XYZ file of C-alpha atoms in Angstrom:
625
model
C 0.000 0.000 0.000
C 2.885 2.340 0.841
C 4.561 1.555 -2.506
C 1.359 2.291 -4.451
C 0.976 5.607 -2.622
C 4.535 6.606 -3.599
C 3.931 5.700 -7.231
C 0.720 7.734 -7.197
C 2.540 10.761 -5.718
C 5.229 10.430 -8.398
C 2.610 10.366 -11.167
C 0.890 13.444 -9.708
C 4.229 15.248 -9.408
C 5.109 14.450 -13.035
C 1.650 15.618 -14.145
C 1.967 18.887 -12.192
C 5.476 19.436 -13.555
C 4.379 18.899 -17.159
C 1.384 21.159 -16.622
C 3.685 23.900 -15.340
C 6.087 23.456 -18.273
C 3.320 23.655 -20.855
C 1.756 26.646 -19.082
C 5.096 28.451 -19.190
C 5.517 27.540 -22.871
C 2.021 28.847 -23.582
C 2.708 32.228 -21.989
C 6.130 32.371 -23.673
C 4.493 31.706 -27.035
C 2.017 34.545 -26.453
C 4.900 36.855 -25.538
C 6.915 35.759 -28.579
C 4.011 36.371 -30.952
C 3.399 39.813 -29.483
C 7.081 40.780 -29.806
C 7.860 39.079 -33.134
C 6.925 42.124 -35.147
C 9.402 45.005 -34.837
C 8.063 48.211 -33.346
C 8.725 51.754 -34.602
C 9.030 52.666 -30.927
C 12.515 51.091 -31.008
C 13.773 53.802 -33.378
C 16.333 56.045 -31.664
C 18.459 58.969 -32.697
C 21.918 57.827 -33.706
C 23.188 55.432 -36.383
C 21.257 53.062 -38.614
C 22.921 49.678 -38.071
C 22.827 47.251 -41.002
C 24.134 44.030 -39.480
C 24.106 42.004 -42.705
C 24.601 38.601 -41.163
C 23.670 36.553 -44.206
C 22.897 37.224 -47.825
C 21.090 39.884 -49.844
C 18.221 38.280 -51.741
C 15.491 39.260 -54.145
C 12.856 37.473 -52.091
C 13.121 35.990 -48.617
C 12.523 32.258 -48.441
C 9.899 30.865 -46.117
C 11.137 28.900 -43.104
C 10.238 25.202 -43.097
C 10.515 24.268 -39.389
C 10.389 20.515 -40.012
C 13.203 20.640 -42.557
C 15.267 22.898 -40.314
C 14.867 20.650 -37.296
C 15.660 17.490 -39.270
C 18.762 19.070 -40.800
C 19.983 20.455 -37.475
C 20.774 23.786 -39.119
C 19.091 27.148 -38.960
C 18.359 29.450 -41.883
C 21.000 32.104 -42.414
C 19.778 35.675 -42.374
C 18.228 36.951 -45.601
C 17.876 40.640 -46.416
C 15.485 41.741 -49.131
C 17.357 44.072 -51.487
C 14.349 46.380 -51.888
C 13.983 46.653 -48.105
C 17.649 47.581 -47.744
C 17.463 50.258 -50.426
C 14.272 51.700 -48.902
C 15.816 51.760 -45.419
C 19.017 53.427 -46.588
C 17.180 56.039 -48.655
C 14.986 56.870 -45.660
C 18.107 57.272 -43.507
C 19.583 59.755 -45.987
C 16.757 62.236 -45.391
C 15.861 61.602 -41.734
C 17.497 63.927 -39.206
C 17.406 61.230 -36.532
C 19.995 59.184 -38.401
C 23.512 60.613 -38.111
C 25.351 57.810 -39.916
C 24.832 54.420 -41.555
C 26.895 51.548 -40.136
C 27.605 48.294 -41.982
C 28.641 45.223 -39.982
C 29.775 42.809 -42.695
C 31.496 40.095 -40.677
C 28.676 37.649 -41.347
C 27.981 38.882 -44.874
C 27.889 35.995 -47.354
C 27.180 37.993 -50.517
C 24.287 38.827 -52.737
C 25.461 39.086 -56.340
C 26.907 42.046 -58.188
C 23.606 43.594 -59.243
C 22.142 43.518 -55.742
C 25.351 44.874 -54.219
C 25.390 47.673 -56.814
C 21.817 48.645 -55.894
C 22.606 48.804 -52.178
C 25.881 50.595 -52.913
C 24.082 53.249 -54.957
C 21.773 53.875 -51.986
C 24.808 54.263 -49.703
C 26.201 56.808 -52.155
C 22.987 58.803 -51.742
C 23.565 58.829 -47.971
C 27.046 60.240 -48.491
C 25.666 62.817 -50.932
C 23.370 63.902 -48.073
C 26.556 64.641 -46.063
C 26.141 61.669 -43.736
C 29.023 59.251 -43.152
C 28.870 55.536 -43.927
C 31.141 53.313 -41.843
C 31.875 49.618 -42.497
C 33.561 46.991 -40.307
C 34.318 43.303 -40.710
C 36.763 40.675 -39.638
C 37.271 39.543 -43.242
C 35.979 40.934 -46.527
C 35.523 38.850 -49.661
C 34.423 39.956 -53.135
C 30.859 41.093 -52.455
C 31.883 42.539 -49.096
C 34.748 44.487 -50.680
C 32.368 45.802 -53.337
C 29.748 46.897 -50.803
C 32.276 48.375 -48.359
C 33.860 50.400 -51.161
C 30.869 52.759 -50.871
C 31.662 53.557 -47.233
C 33.413 56.748 -46.217
C 35.398 54.738 -43.645
C 36.245 51.043 -44.030
C 37.547 49.256 -40.938
C 38.909 45.728 -40.613
C 39.897 43.703 -37.559
C 43.711 43.549 -37.152
C 43.471 39.741 -37.306
C 41.312 39.821 -40.424
C 41.840 41.023 -43.963
C 40.305 41.480 -47.380
C 40.671 39.078 -50.289
C 39.546 39.291 -53.891
C 39.085 36.051 -55.829
C 37.080 37.167 -58.862
C 34.237 35.213 -60.498
C 34.713 31.664 -61.711
C 35.929 28.387 -60.281
C 35.575 24.683 -60.858
C 32.507 22.501 -61.311
C 32.241 18.820 -60.498
C 32.118 16.226 -63.296
C 30.859 12.694 -62.755
C 31.305 11.078 -66.172
C 33.879 8.490 -65.042
C 32.119 7.899 -61.736
C 28.838 7.066 -63.463
C 30.697 4.690 -65.794
C 32.284 2.938 -62.827
C 28.894 2.694 -61.161
C 27.511 1.442 -64.499
C 24.861 4.125 -64.562
C 23.755 5.253 -68.031
C 22.938 8.980 -68.088
C 20.824 9.489 -71.210
C 21.212 13.135 -72.198
C 18.736 14.918 -74.453
C 19.563 18.535 -75.260
C 19.724 21.286 -77.850
C 22.422 23.927 -77.759
C 26.140 23.785 -78.446
C 26.765 25.843 -75.315
C 24.140 24.185 -73.087
C 26.572 22.847 -70.505
C 24.084 21.797 -67.818
C 24.356 18.142 -68.900
C 28.153 17.992 -69.113
C 28.737 16.975 -65.454
C 26.948 13.671 -66.125
C 28.781 12.709 -69.315
C 32.247 14.255 -69.189
C 35.305 14.579 -66.980
C 35.791 18.281 -67.659
C 34.385 21.369 -69.308
C 33.872 21.297 -73.067
C 35.674 23.843 -75.207
C 32.441 25.653 -76.265
C 31.431 25.972 -72.613
C 34.925 27.157 -71.671
C 34.798 29.786 -74.411
C 31.372 30.977 -73.284
C 32.156 31.262 -69.603
C 35.589 32.773 -70.154
C 33.845 35.613 -71.968
C 31.082 35.847 -69.358
C 33.302 35.811 -66.291
C 35.729 38.197 -67.972
C 32.903 40.694 -68.463
C 31.722 40.285 -64.858
C 35.260 40.709 -63.554
C 35.743 43.888 -65.589
C 32.460 45.291 -64.270
C 33.412 44.434 -60.681
C 36.787 46.138 -60.963
C 35.302 49.229 -62.627
C 32.665 49.490 -59.890
C 35.174 49.247 -57.023
C 37.675 51.590 -58.690
C 34.960 54.194 -59.165
C 34.007 54.007 -55.479
C 37.616 53.738 -54.209
C 39.976 55.181 -56.843
C 43.066 54.430 -54.749
C 42.404 50.683 -54.531
C 45.280 48.742 -56.095
C 43.199 45.981 -57.628
C 45.705 44.997 -60.322
C 48.358 44.191 -57.712
C 45.917 42.096 -55.669
C 44.566 40.148 -58.642
C 47.765 39.517 -60.602
C 50.107 38.421 -57.815
C 48.259 37.989 -54.518
C 51.133 36.047 -52.923
C 53.598 38.891 -53.560
C 50.998 41.384 -52.327
C 50.716 39.541 -49.005
C 54.463 38.922 -48.757
C 55.113 42.665 -48.992
C 53.092 43.026 -45.752
C 54.833 40.065 -44.067
C 51.654 38.057 -44.770
C 49.672 40.274 -42.415
C 46.466 40.290 -44.462
C 44.889 43.218 -42.598
C 47.937 45.418 -43.219
C 48.089 44.222 -46.831
C 44.447 45.223 -47.311
C 45.191 48.683 -45.945
C 48.301 49.062 -48.107
C 46.239 48.182 -51.166
C 43.573 50.756 -50.327
C 40.783 48.255 -49.712
C 40.373 49.389 -46.093
C 41.209 52.602 -44.252
C 41.672 51.648 -40.610
C 42.666 48.611 -38.570
C 40.714 48.205 -35.364
C 38.638 45.731 -33.390
C 34.905 46.045 -32.917
C 35.237 48.059 -29.710
C 37.510 50.624 -31.362
C 35.126 50.790 -34.308
C 32.179 51.313 -31.954
C 33.975 54.172 -30.217
C 34.511 55.823 -33.592
C 30.815 55.490 -34.448
C 29.896 56.901 -31.019
C 31.896 60.027 -31.840
C 29.526 60.617 -34.760
C 26.214 59.124 -33.657
C 26.510 59.491 -29.887
C 26.933 57.026 -27.040
C 24.273 54.476 -26.199
C 22.316 55.980 -23.288
C 21.063 52.548 -22.168
C 24.239 50.452 -22.467
C 27.692 51.450 -21.235
C 29.463 48.327 -22.456
C 32.652 49.041 -24.451
C 32.067 49.847 -28.111
C 28.336 50.549 -27.822
C 26.753 53.494 -29.583
C 23.292 54.930 -30.142
C 21.698 53.077 -33.028
C 18.532 51.734 -34.610
C 18.408 48.275 -36.190
C 16.968 47.498 -39.609
C 13.620 45.894 -38.697
C 12.231 48.682 -36.478
C 13.529 51.246 -38.962
C 11.584 49.556 -41.766
C 8.499 49.440 -39.547
C 8.872 53.180 -39.002
C 9.205 53.773 -42.762
C 6.458 51.716 -44.438
C 6.038 51.495 -48.199
C 3.946 54.340 -49.557
C 0.656 53.309 -51.177
C -0.640 56.543 -52.648
C -2.126 56.662 -56.137
C -2.766 53.855 -58.616
C -1.099 50.466 -58.288
C 1.571 49.037 -60.570
C 1.964 45.357 -59.843
C 5.368 43.772 -59.177
C 5.672 39.990 -59.312
C 8.927 38.417 -58.163
C 10.391 35.312 -59.802
C 13.317 34.376 -57.587
C 15.277 31.137 -57.343
C 14.908 27.962 -59.364
C 11.693 27.732 -61.376
C 9.946 24.526 -60.352
C 6.582 22.873 -60.838
C 4.039 23.324 -58.068
C 3.498 25.781 -55.236
C 7.069 26.173 -53.936
C 8.274 29.460 -52.522
C 8.781 32.251 -51.727
C 12.513 32.074 -52.427
C 11.822 29.374 -55.010
C 9.732 30.168 -58.074
C 6.893 27.637 -57.939
C 5.114 27.960 -61.286
C 1.618 27.288 -59.933
C 2.100 29.695 -57.023
C 3.284 32.580 -59.189
C 0.621 31.965 -61.851
C -2.031 32.025 -59.107
C -0.655 35.320 -57.742
C -0.879 36.831 -61.203
C -4.393 35.509 -61.811
C -5.619 36.824 -58.469
C -4.224 40.244 -59.428
C -6.408 40.249 -62.555
C -9.243 41.325 -60.264
C -7.232 44.339 -59.114
C -7.133 47.542 -61.090
C -3.418 47.375 -61.909
C -2.237 50.086 -64.276
C 0.827 48.096 -65.279
C 3.017 45.133 -64.342
C 6.730 44.714 -63.677
C 8.154 41.187 -63.640
C 11.265 41.093 -61.461
C 13.444 38.087 -62.360
C 16.390 36.683 -60.412
C 16.475 33.069 -61.571
C 18.777 30.646 -63.428
C 15.668 28.929 -64.812
C 14.341 25.428 -64.285
C 11.205 23.596 -65.379
C 10.000 24.396 -68.900
C 6.402 23.656 -67.934
C 6.518 25.924 -64.880
C 8.157 28.684 -66.927
C 5.386 28.386 -69.501
C 2.684 28.550 -66.814
C 4.178 31.821 -65.560
C 4.496 33.181 -69.108
C 0.835 32.407 -69.859
C -0.261 34.144 -66.653
C 1.732 37.247 -67.643
C 0.095 37.155 -71.076
C -3.338 37.250 -69.429
C -2.351 40.613 -67.944
C -0.962 41.740 -71.286
C -4.315 40.944 -72.887
C -5.862 43.653 -70.672
C -3.774 46.224 -72.532
C -1.590 47.314 -69.620
C 2.157 47.989 -70.096
C 4.479 45.202 -68.949
C 8.216 45.437 -68.275
C 10.803 42.957 -67.016
C 13.523 43.937 -64.553
C 16.446 41.498 -64.471
C 18.542 41.271 -61.311
C 21.682 39.108 -60.945
C 20.442 36.280 -63.164
C 17.620 35.902 -65.668
C 18.775 32.983 -67.779
C 17.186 30.029 -69.564
C 13.748 29.643 -67.929
C 14.407 33.048 -66.391
C 14.490 34.470 -69.920
C 11.513 32.352 -71.021
C 9.267 34.168 -68.508
C 10.620 37.527 -69.731
C 9.386 37.099 -73.313
C 5.895 38.660 -72.833
C 7.401 42.009 -71.798
C 7.260 45.102 -73.969
C 10.554 46.278 -72.495
C 13.378 44.428 -70.723
C 15.686 46.185 -68.262
C 18.993 44.702 -67.090
C 22.315 45.809 -65.663
C 25.666 45.360 -67.442
C 26.554 42.539 -65.033
C 23.208 40.758 -65.235
C 23.521 37.145 -66.460
C 20.980 36.287 -69.136
C 20.426 34.235 -72.294
C 21.129 30.485 -72.026
C 18.323 29.845 -74.524
C 18.334 26.057 -74.675
C 16.610 22.977 -73.264
C 17.783 19.656 -71.847
C 16.699 16.565 -69.946
C 18.656 13.771 -68.271
C 17.199 10.290 -67.758
C 19.398 7.820 -65.817
C 18.990 4.066 -66.350
C 20.664 1.226 -64.479
C 20.688 -1.804 -66.790
C 24.456 -2.315 -66.538
C 24.523 -1.858 -62.773
C 21.581 -4.246 -62.338
C 23.199 -6.883 -64.584
C 26.396 -6.755 -62.517
C 24.268 -7.762 -59.519
C 22.438 -10.462 -61.454
C 19.246 -8.475 -61.973
C 17.711 -8.430 -65.455
C 14.575 -7.055 -67.052
C 12.399 -9.049 -69.454
C 8.768 -9.184 -70.503
C 6.269 -8.783 -73.328
C 5.621 -5.504 -75.177
C 2.603 -4.730 -77.303
C 4.232 -1.540 -78.666
C 7.767 -0.089 -78.575
C 6.559 2.167 -75.735
C 5.239 -0.556 -73.433
C 6.884 -0.290 -70.032
C 8.993 2.682 -71.114
C 11.002 4.372 -69.826
C 12.438 1.268 -68.137
C 15.026 2.322 -65.590
C 16.338 -1.250 -65.233
C 15.922 -2.525 -68.779
C 17.045 0.687 -70.471
C 15.430 2.856 -73.142
C 14.341 1.540 -76.519
C 15.700 3.307 -79.651
C 12.192 4.563 -80.374
C 11.926 6.184 -76.951
C 15.360 7.798 -77.306
C 14.355 9.228 -80.671
C 11.053 10.519 -79.306
C 12.636 12.147 -76.251
C 15.291 13.903 -78.316
C 12.579 15.017 -80.724
C 10.547 16.456 -77.845
C 13.589 18.438 -76.667
C 14.167 19.793 -80.181
C 10.502 20.752 -80.459
C 10.705 22.539 -77.089
C 13.780 24.402 -78.309
C 11.910 25.534 -81.424
C 9.121 26.787 -79.152
C 11.698 28.708 -77.113
C 13.167 30.253 -80.271
C 9.689 31.185 -81.482
C 8.768 32.922 -78.248
C 12.006 34.914 -78.200
C 11.725 35.760 -81.911
C 8.184 37.072 -81.532
C 9.067 39.052 -78.400
C 12.260 40.582 -79.746
C 11.202 41.197 -83.339
C 13.725 38.751 -84.812
C 13.541 35.715 -87.036
C 13.918 32.316 -85.356
C 17.085 31.822 -87.402
C 18.578 35.010 -85.981
C 17.658 33.993 -82.441
C 19.246 30.590 -83.025
C 22.610 32.228 -83.722
C 22.623 33.919 -80.307
C 20.896 31.041 -78.504
C 22.318 27.489 -78.487
C 22.444 27.680 -74.696
C 24.998 30.504 -74.721
C 25.051 32.756 -71.641
C 25.556 36.514 -71.998
C 26.401 39.374 -69.689
C 23.864 42.205 -69.650
C 26.060 44.549 -71.664
C 26.458 42.100 -74.553
C 22.817 41.027 -74.277
C 21.782 44.613 -74.921
C 24.019 44.810 -77.989
C 22.541 41.644 -79.527
C 18.930 42.602 -78.791
C 18.019 40.359 -75.849
C 17.769 43.399 -73.547
C 16.346 46.847 -74.305
C 17.777 49.146 -71.678
C 20.121 49.387 -68.703
C 18.342 49.944 -65.423
C 16.979 48.432 -62.258
C 13.547 47.888 -60.763
C 12.915 51.609 -60.245
C 13.668 52.289 -63.911
C 11.262 49.553 -64.996
C 8.536 50.938 -62.714
C 9.108 54.467 -64.024
C 8.838 53.242 -67.623
C 5.564 51.414 -66.897
C 4.187 54.506 -65.124
C 5.086 56.657 -68.120
C 3.418 54.217 -70.520
C 0.326 54.237 -68.270
C 0.386 58.074 -68.307
C 0.875 58.305 -64.541
C 2.841 61.228 -63.143
C 4.985 61.502 -60.029
C 2.995 60.768 -56.886
C 0.152 59.219 -58.878
C 1.252 55.588 -58.527
C 2.880 53.099 -56.174
C 4.429 49.641 -56.517
C 2.125 46.851 -55.306
C 4.090 43.662 -54.659
C 2.062 40.552 -55.421
C 2.104 37.882 -52.741
C 2.039 37.806 -48.972
C 4.762 39.380 -46.905
C 6.475 37.253 -44.284
C 3.903 36.808 -41.548
C 4.245 36.769 -37.800
C 4.628 32.981 -37.824
C 7.600 33.093 -40.191
C 9.245 35.930 -38.253
C 8.710 34.038 -34.999
C 10.179 30.834 -36.438
C 13.317 32.660 -37.539
C 13.699 34.123 -34.076
C 13.133 30.799 -32.300
C 15.320 28.728 -34.614
C 18.209 31.163 -34.899
C 18.202 32.573 -31.397
C 17.743 35.955 -29.811
C 21.276 37.308 -30.231
C 21.901 40.156 -32.627
C 24.471 37.994 -34.426
C 23.319 34.686 -35.830
C 26.730 33.526 -37.089
C 30.065 34.215 -35.510
C 32.425 36.661 -37.156
C 34.709 34.711 -39.432
C 38.314 35.256 -40.450
C 39.832 34.440 -43.825
C 40.052 30.725 -43.031
C 36.384 30.753 -42.070
C 35.623 32.180 -45.501
C 37.609 29.323 -47.044
C 35.559 26.828 -45.032
C 32.380 28.274 -46.530
C 33.666 27.148 -49.944
C 33.526 23.593 -48.621
C 29.853 24.009 -47.766
C 29.237 25.377 -51.262
C 30.872 22.279 -52.785
C 28.685 19.983 -50.698
C 25.661 21.982 -51.837
C 26.757 21.543 -55.449
C 26.994 17.771 -54.948
C 23.460 17.660 -53.566
C 22.115 19.822 -56.393
C 23.783 17.736 -59.099
C 22.379 14.536 -57.611
C 18.892 16.056 -57.451
C 19.050 17.083 -61.116
C 20.171 13.587 -62.114
C 17.627 11.590 -60.146
C 14.767 13.909 -59.245
C 14.235 16.470 -62.015
C 10.951 15.884 -63.838
C 10.347 16.993 -67.401
C 12.266 19.267 -69.741
C 14.547 21.829 -68.148
C 15.489 25.329 -69.249
C 18.188 25.800 -66.652
C 21.610 27.480 -66.550
C 23.811 25.370 -64.287
C 26.760 27.786 -64.450
C 24.475 30.686 -63.497
C 23.167 29.065 -60.315
C 26.176 29.976 -58.111
C 25.798 33.576 -59.283
C 22.246 33.713 -57.921
C 23.841 33.515 -54.482
C 21.954 30.858 -52.579
C 22.795 31.395 -48.926
C 24.582 28.660 -47.005
C 22.928 27.313 -43.916
C 24.067 28.129 -40.413
C 24.236 26.313 -37.125
C 20.973 25.797 -35.307
C 21.286 27.911 -32.150
C 17.813 28.875 -30.939
C 16.194 27.650 -27.743
C 13.965 25.334 -29.778
C 17.101 23.702 -31.180
C 18.456 23.194 -27.688
C 15.176 21.590 -26.670
C 15.333 19.253 -29.668
C 18.958 18.376 -28.926
C 18.090 17.693 -25.290
C 15.405 15.148 -26.215
C 17.534 13.719 -29.054
């Protein structure tokens, strides 16, 4: 009886303890929801702090909590390029903001076009006679480019600044697949369409090498011209041509070498940098810790400066990331999702439409669904323009064909007009294990495609014919849109990738300019004057749930990833290689249907690497795991 009483008391104690835990979690959840949204009340006089701990993107991706928890990694910070530009422009004219501060130690890039747009906004701050100060432990290409717009560039004495330039190696699996006895059946059109080469070759083909040598050379020239314009004293030639000698001249002290080359102005740790900012923006009245200064963070500043909605609406639809079938996104361009957004907007009284593209392409069918939805708006007689960001290639160009005018920047990546498909079969591998395929066919297509028995000659002929027909459709759409003959388009197509400057010369692009230029052109065509229109972005903004998930999964600290030195930046290359392996495997085994995709353009769209899962929810998961 005594034992039963003790067991009963234990059960009651466990029940009361669990009840208390869940009650605390309930009240914490209510508090978290109420505080997830930033408040304009947090805006203070001082500096605007842009702690870019992650990547600049065209469209923030939505957090998938299940995927994050299973992977054990948290999403890295993402910063919408339009939000950054709006915040910086507001700071230029607001008397409360004395300076703009960039903390770039966790900055993982964003692509040349996005960095140029943010840099131009920083220039407007300096034109308004307000200083811009940047600090990082280590700067790499995009960080150097962005920091070049600062009036003062600081680097940690143990850090540095390195310039690598665009380009690098891809992985090729031709010999591996032969050893594994996997047959990769490639169906493609386009001499320069190199997306299938990793599965059939051991290295880059000469046409692909020619194409990307020209492309990367143009991007590199644009990058150097941009940085030299912002920092005329930067000795880029010395850094690029003989980096070892450049470092040796500074006794391999990379921070001193960066200063000698004019990439940075001052060596100092974060506390010294903070003291310098405090001289301009004032000390933090609520925190006397070393290096603190009066400042406002990005989210409350954006909340205090909402998007204006006066006048008529010009719609903006964003096509960002790989174009895929289904409802994927934001951050991935799900064809059904974007087509639905466009169709829902048919009920709105839009005076025009701007299609903002930052995509290396993807599914032909999804690209066509988006194109058809854009055409339904065009049928209403409203002006339509396309604004290309870092990348608008292959399927990204397919969706641009309905536009009356296409805007791009000189370092936009576009073109790659070509189509491919890869179908792996395993007849040789199966035979080596004693597995064979046999049966009865009533037609040459019975049981096809047979992944174990292989493809019949008839099926191979039909699949290649379907790819060629899809390519002719692609040529026809471009020819009609650009006022060319299909034969003329074919000479500049064949899967070849172009920089924005060359694309304008050959007629694939109409005009240099960004999103604002495209909006202004549409407004002019719609006969709307200044103050008579506003940009209406199609789709839902990140809701409270998504904001809360980011906060819970990443943690409450202002820095989600630790400041990294040069060797940390090298380690990030390893993560990029692992990501490339995963992507190549997915394209080989999981890609359905015909693809209009630019494999070489994908790294230039700057997909952010993942970070370590650090939030309290992660700790709870780890505890139970």
